[in-house]
């Protein structure tokens, strides 16, 4: 390929007024081409829209437009076929493409940059990139939600201990527990949809910072590129990256939710719990301890949450105290963003698959729920319904639990006369209340763990997804 030859590119696009070339180290330090070439498709898309507008407005000729379109198509093909030569000395994706375009089509290539700056160009590229990333992430979350619903549906009546402080609290449906994550992911999608509106605004036209004296038509460019509107202030358009920070915050929350689920999977896979098994393809063994099956994937999800949170802090810090308008600091927005998107999409993809291979040990869940006096609250509620103030009922049950502990059994193993020592109000109907199923069934309002309610929640969730 005789792309941008080195001799051609020794002279920087912007170096007209400079007396000496930058050192090799400074060149490497200031260049972004090693990572921003990933924006090439969006850069070309933006340039095609910009050129079309320039021609419609009579700022460039139709012949120039045709040449630019032909040149950019060829460059797109070269990039897709990995035949494009990226040059570090050409700094970034924008100058690499522009130089090649000029090599291919001559002066028309040089006219493409009329009424534009790399400042509004790069802001446009990132927004196009992020918009596509958001759409992909929403699809992946939805796929994960489908997998969650399928699993939850199988376990509407599977009893497990619900925890607070990781201590047995009250019996719940395993399906209900899973549906908690559906809700979190639903809010994650809503947040992304909202964030997308602010991402989907056009910076082009802001030029370097002040706008341009050419008779441009920004609405037309916005329409061609599918933006919902144009950025309302040229200085803001080229300089703020709040939309990227917002996206990062959305990503951090998604990972935070996944890290919670991961932590639970890790705990539940511990043989002392033994609630679930993950499919072997998500685990590894130990090179020294043959009995081990380690939950590597959930552990890594938990670990990678740290790096996504780190990227959010990096972007916030990058933006902090930057004077208006564009500063080169902003070049540092790309690597954190790219890594956030890559880590998140990989994680979601793997998670949806992992959920389909979760094996549930209902017996272990049940045994665990039976061990921790999980129905103590139900006994207190029973007494309250018989007229005893809740605080007194709480006290009575605490004493009863203490008695059961000393006896080495669970609350629902006590005989009626043993229970009656603590309150004469207790009658034979108490046993329906003290069973795991009885407790679970009794929480039958919206958002409660009664199987009918869980069924209804799953039904609603399916409707929301469709
Ligand atoms: N590579 C630069 C970036 O990512 C493009 C914009 C450069 N603008 C400038 N005035 N040097 O931010």
PDB file of N, CA, C and O in Angstrom, residues 185-215:
ATOM      1  N   UNK A 185     -31.885  -4.269  36.861  1.00  0.00           N
ATOM      2  CA  UNK A 185     -31.489  -4.162  35.449  1.00  0.00           C
ATOM      3  C   UNK A 185     -32.486  -3.318  34.653  1.00  0.00           C
ATOM      4  O   UNK A 185     -32.109  -2.635  33.702  1.00  0.00           O
ATOM      5  N   UNK A 186     -33.727  -3.366  35.066  1.00  0.00           N
ATOM      6  CA  UNK A 186     -34.740  -2.540  34.408  1.00  0.00           C
ATOM      7  C   UNK A 186     -34.404  -1.058  34.620  1.00  0.00           C
ATOM      8  O   UNK A 186     -34.431  -0.265  33.673  1.00  0.00           O
ATOM      9  N   UNK A 187     -34.061  -0.700  35.830  1.00  0.00           N
ATOM     10  CA  UNK A 187     -33.675   0.703  36.077  1.00  0.00           C
ATOM     11  C   UNK A 187     -32.393   1.048  35.320  1.00  0.00           C
ATOM     12  O   UNK A 187     -32.225   2.164  34.839  1.00  0.00           O
ATOM     13  N   UNK A 188     -31.506   0.069  35.194  1.00  0.00           N
ATOM     14  CA  UNK A 188     -30.274   0.317  34.435  1.00  0.00           C
ATOM     15  C   UNK A 188     -30.600   0.669  32.984  1.00  0.00           C
ATOM     16  O   UNK A 188     -29.991   1.566  32.402  1.00  0.00           O
ATOM     17  N   UNK A 189     -31.556  -0.044  32.419  1.00  0.00           N
ATOM     18  CA  UNK A 189     -31.963   0.250  31.034  1.00  0.00           C
ATOM     19  C   UNK A 189     -32.602   1.643  30.962  1.00  0.00           C
ATOM     20  O   UNK A 189     -32.300   2.435  30.067  1.00  0.00           O
ATOM     21  N   UNK A 190     -33.470   1.934  31.927  1.00  0.00           N
ATOM     22  CA  UNK A 190     -34.124   3.259  31.917  1.00  0.00           C
ATOM     23  C   UNK A 190     -33.084   4.381  31.996  1.00  0.00           C
ATOM     24  O   UNK A 190     -33.201   5.400  31.315  1.00  0.00           O
ATOM     25  N   UNK A 191     -32.079   4.154  32.825  1.00  0.00           N
ATOM     26  CA  UNK A 191     -31.013   5.163  32.953  1.00  0.00           C
ATOM     27  C   UNK A 191     -30.284   5.337  31.614  1.00  0.00           C
ATOM     28  O   UNK A 191     -29.983   6.456  31.195  1.00  0.00           O
ATOM     29  N   UNK A 192     -29.995   4.214  30.942  1.00  0.00           N
ATOM     30  CA  UNK A 192     -29.287   4.297  29.663  1.00  0.00           C
ATOM     31  C   UNK A 192     -30.122   5.017  28.608  1.00  0.00           C
ATOM     32  O   UNK A 192     -29.608   5.807  27.813  1.00  0.00           O
ATOM     33  N   UNK A 193     -31.421   4.728  28.612  1.00  0.00           N
ATOM     34  CA  UNK A 193     -32.304   5.381  27.633  1.00  0.00           C
ATOM     35  C   UNK A 193     -32.289   6.894  27.858  1.00  0.00           C
ATOM     36  O   UNK A 193     -32.247   7.684  26.913  1.00  0.00           O
ATOM     37  N   UNK A 194     -32.276   7.282  29.118  1.00  0.00           N
ATOM     38  CA  UNK A 194     -32.263   8.701  29.442  1.00  0.00           C
ATOM     39  C   UNK A 194     -30.929   9.347  29.065  1.00  0.00           C
ATOM     40  O   UNK A 194     -30.875  10.430  28.488  1.00  0.00           O
ATOM     41  N   UNK A 195     -29.867   8.645  29.368  1.00  0.00           N
ATOM     42  CA  UNK A 195     -28.514   9.121  29.044  1.00  0.00           C
ATOM     43  C   UNK A 195     -28.363   9.291  27.529  1.00  0.00           C
ATOM     44  O   UNK A 195     -27.754  10.244  27.045  1.00  0.00           O
ATOM     45  N   UNK A 196     -28.956   8.356  26.788  1.00  0.00           N
ATOM     46  CA  UNK A 196     -28.843   8.371  25.324  1.00  0.00           C
ATOM     47  C   UNK A 196     -29.357   9.685  24.730  1.00  0.00           C
ATOM     48  O   UNK A 196     -28.818  10.183  23.746  1.00  0.00           O
ATOM     49  N   UNK A 197     -30.396  10.274  25.342  1.00  0.00           N
ATOM     50  CA  UNK A 197     -30.941  11.532  24.818  1.00  0.00           C
ATOM     51  C   UNK A 197     -29.887  12.636  24.828  1.00  0.00           C
ATOM     52  O   UNK A 197     -29.844  13.469  23.937  1.00  0.00           O
ATOM     53  N   UNK A 198     -29.089  12.653  25.888  1.00  0.00           N
ATOM     54  CA  UNK A 198     -28.070  13.711  26.000  1.00  0.00           C
ATOM     55  C   UNK A 198     -26.828  13.388  25.176  1.00  0.00           C
ATOM     56  O   UNK A 198     -26.112  14.283  24.738  1.00  0.00           O
ATOM     57  N   UNK A 199     -26.580  12.083  24.946  1.00  0.00           N
ATOM     58  CA  UNK A 199     -25.484  11.691  24.057  1.00  0.00           C
ATOM     59  C   UNK A 199     -25.837  12.081  22.624  1.00  0.00           C
ATOM     60  O   UNK A 199     -24.992  12.527  21.851  1.00  0.00           O
ATOM     61  N   UNK A 200     -27.123  11.943  22.296  1.00  0.00           N
ATOM     62  CA  UNK A 200     -27.555  12.019  20.898  1.00  0.00           C
ATOM     63  C   UNK A 200     -27.832  13.452  20.428  1.00  0.00           C
ATOM     64  O   UNK A 200     -28.888  13.755  19.886  1.00  0.00           O
ATOM     65  N   UNK A 201     -26.866  14.338  20.661  1.00  0.00           N
ATOM     66  CA  UNK A 201     -26.958  15.741  20.235  1.00  0.00           C
ATOM     67  C   UNK A 201     -25.723  16.072  19.399  1.00  0.00           C
ATOM     68  O   UNK A 201     -24.625  15.631  19.727  1.00  0.00           O
ATOM     69  N   UNK A 202     -25.905  16.847  18.364  1.00  0.00           N
ATOM     70  CA  UNK A 202     -24.819  17.090  17.401  1.00  0.00           C
ATOM     71  C   UNK A 202     -23.892  18.257  17.775  1.00  0.00           C
ATOM     72  O   UNK A 202     -24.339  19.396  17.858  1.00  0.00           O
ATOM     73  N   UNK A 203     -22.592  17.979  17.946  1.00  0.00           N
ATOM     74  CA  UNK A 203     -21.626  19.066  18.169  1.00  0.00           C
ATOM     75  C   UNK A 203     -21.193  19.770  16.882  1.00  0.00           C
ATOM     76  O   UNK A 203     -20.850  20.950  16.915  1.00  0.00           O
ATOM     77  N   UNK A 204     -21.171  19.060  15.743  1.00  0.00           N
ATOM     78  CA  UNK A 204     -20.645  19.656  14.493  1.00  0.00           C
ATOM     79  C   UNK A 204     -21.304  21.009  14.214  1.00  0.00           C
ATOM     80  O   UNK A 204     -22.507  21.176  14.416  1.00  0.00           O
ATOM     81  N   UNK A 205     -20.491  21.929  13.758  1.00  0.00           N
ATOM     82  CA  UNK A 205     -20.955  23.302  13.554  1.00  0.00           C
ATOM     83  C   UNK A 205     -20.321  24.204  14.594  1.00  0.00           C
ATOM     84  O   UNK A 205     -20.145  25.405  14.373  1.00  0.00           O
ATOM     85  N   UNK A 206     -19.945  23.624  15.721  1.00  0.00           N
ATOM     86  CA  UNK A 206     -19.269  24.417  16.763  1.00  0.00           C
ATOM     87  C   UNK A 206     -17.868  24.790  16.299  1.00  0.00           C
ATOM     88  O   UNK A 206     -17.264  25.738  16.806  1.00  0.00           O
ATOM     89  N   UNK A 207     -17.350  24.028  15.312  1.00  0.00           N
ATOM     90  CA  UNK A 207     -15.984  24.222  14.801  1.00  0.00           C
ATOM     91  C   UNK A 207     -14.988  24.203  15.959  1.00  0.00           C
ATOM     92  O   UNK A 207     -15.113  23.371  16.857  1.00  0.00           O
ATOM     93  N   UNK A 208     -14.018  25.114  15.985  1.00  0.00           N
ATOM     94  CA  UNK A 208     -12.994  25.036  17.038  1.00  0.00           C
ATOM     95  C   UNK A 208     -13.597  25.352  18.403  1.00  0.00           C
ATOM     96  O   UNK A 208     -13.346  24.659  19.392  1.00  0.00           O
ATOM     97  N   UNK A 209     -14.399  26.397  18.467  1.00  0.00           N
ATOM     98  CA  UNK A 209     -15.075  26.764  19.724  1.00  0.00           C
ATOM     99  C   UNK A 209     -16.182  27.800  19.535  1.00  0.00           C
ATOM    100  O   UNK A 209     -17.119  27.864  20.313  1.00  0.00           O
ATOM    101  N   UNK A 210     -16.051  28.641  18.492  1.00  0.00           N
ATOM    102  CA  UNK A 210     -16.931  29.809  18.402  1.00  0.00           C
ATOM    103  C   UNK A 210     -18.001  29.686  17.332  1.00  0.00           C
ATOM    104  O   UNK A 210     -18.800  30.601  17.140  1.00  0.00           O
ATOM    105  N   UNK A 211     -18.001  28.523  16.627  1.00  0.00           N
ATOM    106  CA  UNK A 211     -18.882  28.408  15.473  1.00  0.00           C
ATOM    107  C   UNK A 211     -18.110  28.791  14.228  1.00  0.00           C
ATOM    108  O   UNK A 211     -16.878  28.907  14.263  1.00  0.00           O
ATOM    109  N   UNK A 212     -18.805  28.967  13.116  1.00  0.00           N
ATOM    110  CA  UNK A 212     -18.116  29.217  11.850  1.00  0.00           C
ATOM    111  C   UNK A 212     -18.837  30.307  11.063  1.00  0.00           C
ATOM    112  O   UNK A 212     -20.046  30.506  11.223  1.00  0.00           O
ATOM    113  N   UNK A 213     -18.080  30.992  10.215  1.00  0.00           N
ATOM    114  CA  UNK A 213     -18.676  32.075   9.424  1.00  0.00           C
ATOM    115  C   UNK A 213     -19.325  31.565   8.135  1.00  0.00           C
ATOM    116  O   UNK A 213     -19.930  32.332   7.403  1.00  0.00           O
ATOM    117  N   UNK A 214     -19.184  30.263   7.851  1.00  0.00           N
ATOM    118  CA  UNK A 214     -19.822  29.705   6.646  1.00  0.00           C
ATOM    119  C   UNK A 214     -21.311  29.496   6.893  1.00  0.00           C
ATOM    120  O   UNK A 214     -21.725  29.248   8.034  1.00  0.00           O
ATOM    121  N   UNK A 215     -22.102  29.569   5.826  1.00  0.00           N
ATOM    122  CA  UNK A 215     -23.565  29.410   5.989  1.00  0.00           C
ATOM    123  C   UNK A 215     -23.961  27.936   6.128  1.00  0.00           C
ATOM    124  O   UNK A 215     -24.583  27.356   5.241  1.00  0.00           O
TER     125      UNK A 215
END
